[in-house]
Short mmCIF file of C-alpha atoms in Angstrom, two decimals:
data_model
loop_
_atom_site.label_atom_id
_atom_site.label_comp_id
_atom_site.label_asym_id
_atom_site.label_seq_id
_atom_site.Cartn_x
_atom_site.Cartn_y
_atom_site.Cartn_z
CA MET A 1 9.58 -6.75 -9.27
CA PRO A 2 7.41 -4.89 -6.70
CA LYS A 3 5.94 -7.16 -3.55
CA PHE A 4 2.45 -7.77 -3.43
CA MET A 5 0.27 -6.68 -0.69
CA LEU A 6 -3.27 -8.31 -0.72
CA LYS A 7 -6.76 -6.60 0.43
CA ILE A 8 -8.30 -9.39 1.72
CA GLY A 9 -11.88 -10.08 0.64
CA PRO A 10 -14.09 -13.00 0.91
CA ASN A 11 -12.57 -15.63 -1.09
CA ASP A 12 -8.80 -14.78 -0.83
CA GLN A 13 -8.07 -18.32 1.07
CA ASN A 14 -5.82 -19.92 -1.62
CA LEU A 15 -3.52 -16.72 -1.39
CA ILE A 16 -3.01 -17.11 2.33
CA ASN A 17 1.08 -17.84 2.60
CA ASN A 18 1.55 -17.16 -0.78
CA GLU A 19 5.42 -16.44 -1.23
CA ASP A 20 4.68 -13.86 -3.66
CA ILE A 21 2.46 -12.25 -0.66
CA CYS A 22 4.57 -10.12 1.56
CA CYS A 23 1.78 -8.34 3.63
CA TYR A 24 -2.05 -8.14 3.86
CA ILE A 25 -4.63 -5.45 4.18
CA ALA A 26 -7.93 -5.63 5.81
CA ASP A 27 -10.79 -4.05 6.73
CA GLU A 28 -14.61 -4.51 7.61
CA LYS A 29 -15.49 -6.28 4.62
CA SER A 30 -12.72 -8.46 5.08
CA ALA A 31 -13.58 -12.38 5.34
CA LYS A 32 -13.20 -12.85 9.14
CA ALA A 33 -12.06 -16.45 8.37
CA VAL A 34 -9.54 -15.57 6.18
CA LEU A 35 -8.36 -12.54 8.03
CA ALA A 36 -7.75 -14.98 10.91
CA GLN A 37 -5.75 -17.37 8.68
CA ALA A 38 -3.86 -14.15 7.69
CA VAL A 39 -3.39 -13.01 11.32
CA ALA A 40 -1.70 -16.46 11.96
CA SER A 41 0.29 -16.63 8.95
CA ASP A 42 4.17 -15.12 9.28
CA LYS A 43 3.17 -12.21 6.99
CA LEU A 44 2.14 -8.56 8.22
CA VAL A 45 -1.64 -7.63 8.43
CA LEU A 46 -2.45 -3.73 8.48
CA GLY A 47 -5.67 -2.59 9.17
CA THR A 48 -7.42 0.01 7.27
CA ASN A 49 -8.61 2.27 10.39
CA LYS A 50 -7.27 2.11 14.23
CA GLU A 51 -10.07 0.65 15.99
CA PHE A 52 -10.09 -2.04 13.14
CA MET A 53 -6.53 -3.16 13.70
CA GLN A 54 -6.84 -2.77 17.54
CA GLN A 55 -10.07 -5.47 17.31
CA PHE A 56 -8.23 -7.94 15.77
CA GLY A 57 -4.48 -7.20 16.91
CA LEU A 58 -3.23 -6.38 13.33
CA ASP A 59 0.51 -5.28 12.89
CA GLY A 60 -0.06 -1.88 11.84
CA LEU A 61 -2.17 0.47 9.78
CA LEU A 62 -2.81 1.83 6.38
CA LEU A 63 -3.80 5.00 6.77
CA THR A 64 -6.36 7.37 4.69
CA THR A 65 -6.66 10.89 5.72
CA GLU A 66 -6.32 14.59 4.89
CA ILE A 67 -2.67 15.35 4.31
CA ASP A 68 -1.95 19.05 5.02
CA GLU A 69 0.71 21.24 6.13
CA LYS A 70 0.20 20.41 9.88
CA PHE A 71 -0.07 16.43 9.18
CA ALA A 72 3.61 15.68 10.23
CA LYS A 73 2.96 16.88 13.37
CA SER A 74 -0.91 16.03 13.43
CA ILE A 75 0.13 12.08 13.48
CA LYS A 76 2.69 12.09 15.81
CA PRO A 77 0.42 11.08 18.49
CA LEU A 78 -1.20 8.38 16.67
CA GLN A 79 2.48 6.95 15.74
CA LYS A 80 3.42 7.10 19.41
CA GLU A 81 -0.04 5.24 20.14
CA LEU A 82 1.54 2.55 17.23
CA LYS A 83 4.84 2.30 18.67
CA GLY A 84 5.87 -0.92 17.39
CA LYS A 85 3.41 -1.50 14.64
CA PHE A 86 3.68 -0.72 10.68
CA LEU A 87 2.27 2.67 9.11
CA GLY A 88 1.46 3.21 5.55
CA ILE A 89 0.10 6.43 4.29
CA ASN A 90 -2.21 7.11 1.52
CA CYS A 91 -1.67 10.05 -0.56
CA ALA A 92 -2.49 11.57 -4.01
CA PRO A 93 0.43 11.38 -6.69
CA THR A 94 1.70 14.76 -6.02
CA ARG A 95 4.87 16.08 -5.08
CA HIS A 96 3.09 18.36 -2.55
CA GLU A 97 1.09 15.68 -0.75
CA ALA A 98 4.35 12.95 -0.93
CA MET A 99 7.09 15.48 0.55
CA LEU A 100 4.22 16.10 3.52
CA ALA A 101 3.31 12.34 4.17
CA SER A 102 6.67 11.53 3.92
CA GLU A 103 7.77 14.31 6.74
CA ALA A 104 5.58 12.26 9.01
CA GLU A 105 8.33 9.22 8.46
CA PRO A 106 5.89 6.21 7.52
CA ASP A 107 7.20 2.89 6.63
CA PHE A 108 5.64 3.47 3.36
CA VAL A 109 3.60 5.95 1.38
CA CYS A 110 1.10 4.64 -0.87
CA PHE A 111 0.19 7.04 -4.26
CA LEU A 112 -3.41 6.67 -4.87
CA LEU A 113 -2.90 6.18 -8.87
CA GLU A 114 -5.63 5.88 -11.23
CA LYS A 115 -6.12 5.12 -14.90
CA GLU A 116 -6.89 8.86 -15.14
CA ASN A 117 -3.88 10.40 -13.21
CA GLN A 118 -1.33 7.54 -14.11
CA GLU A 119 1.09 9.64 -16.42
CA GLN A 120 1.07 12.48 -13.75
CA GLY A 121 1.53 9.79 -10.78
CA LYS A 122 4.57 8.04 -13.03
CA ALA A 123 6.36 11.41 -12.99
CA VAL A 124 6.00 11.70 -9.17
CA ILE A 125 6.98 8.13 -8.42
CA LYS A 126 9.96 8.48 -10.62
CA TRP A 127 10.94 11.85 -8.93
CA TYR A 128 9.90 10.11 -4.89
CA SER A 129 11.94 7.13 -5.78
CA GLU A 130 15.46 9.47 -6.65
CA LEU A 131 15.03 11.31 -3.44
CA PHE A 132 13.54 9.63 -0.70
CA LEU A 133 14.04 6.62 1.02
CA ILE A 134 10.86 5.61 2.02
CA GLN A 135 9.12 2.78 0.33
CA GLN A 136 6.28 3.27 -2.20
CA ALA A 137 3.20 1.53 -2.89
CA ILE A 138 0.53 1.74 -5.46
CA PRO A 139 -2.70 0.19 -6.07
CA TYR A 140 -3.15 -2.03 -9.19
CA PHE A 141 -5.57 -1.29 -11.88
CA GLU A 142 -6.12 -2.56 -15.43
CA LYS A 143 -3.84 -1.28 -18.10
CA ILE A 144 -1.44 0.22 -15.32
CA ASP A 145 1.50 1.32 -16.99
CA GLU A 146 4.60 -0.86 -17.06
CA GLU A 147 6.85 1.42 -16.07
CA ILE A 148 5.33 2.19 -13.02
CA LEU A 149 5.08 -1.29 -12.03
CA LYS A 150 9.44 -1.47 -12.48
CA ILE A 151 9.31 1.51 -10.24
CA ALA A 152 7.13 0.36 -7.37
CA ASP A 153 8.23 -1.39 -4.33
CA PHE A 154 4.86 -2.45 -3.33
CA VAL A 155 1.44 -3.23 -5.61
CA ILE A 156 -1.79 -3.67 -3.62
CA LEU A 157 -4.34 -5.90 -5.12
CA ASN A 158 -7.10 -8.23 -4.72
CA ALA A 159 -7.24 -11.86 -5.61
CA SER A 160 -8.94 -11.42 -8.79
CA GLU A 161 -6.03 -8.74 -9.61
CA TYR A 162 -3.49 -11.33 -8.48
CA LYS A 163 -3.32 -13.34 -11.27
CA ILE A 164 -3.18 -11.10 -14.02
CA LEU A 165 -0.81 -8.85 -12.26
CA VAL A 166 2.00 -11.86 -11.56
CA ASP A 167 1.84 -12.93 -15.19
CA LYS A 168 2.43 -9.41 -16.59
CA ILE A 169 5.38 -8.87 -14.35
CA LYS A 170 7.03 -12.23 -15.25
CA ARG A 171 7.04 -10.81 -18.48
CA LEU A 172 8.59 -7.68 -17.66
CA ASP A 173 11.41 -9.51 -16.16
#
């Protein structure tokens, strides 16, 4: 069963310190009171940009940036700056981007799956899980393929998606 990363929204207080949530993801739209509770918890809190992460003293970053052949080298200064913090990298669900992102040795790679590309994404995630030791995350969306949920290490979701997905995953076990 995958672990859950919760995107903090305005009304997520009831999920702070929930045992199913392993990590929180916060951005400028996150409720500050809920963010403060998440930071005070014993769980990781990742920001979606470096400035936000630094402003609130978060545990790391989930980075969205262009991934090309120079990515692994260009990300090294940021990794040095983040020393001791966690780094996740968003990438398209393609073998090429997965390899380029993984060359940077992040803590995890998040495949930006959507309904429209989930068949292609499922093949990439299967391939990736067989070849790479780096953990993988996926965003939750309605009607996500159950096989993808079985393979992923982490599922990123919001509070309203949490109840739907937990019920679905419990049926898979």
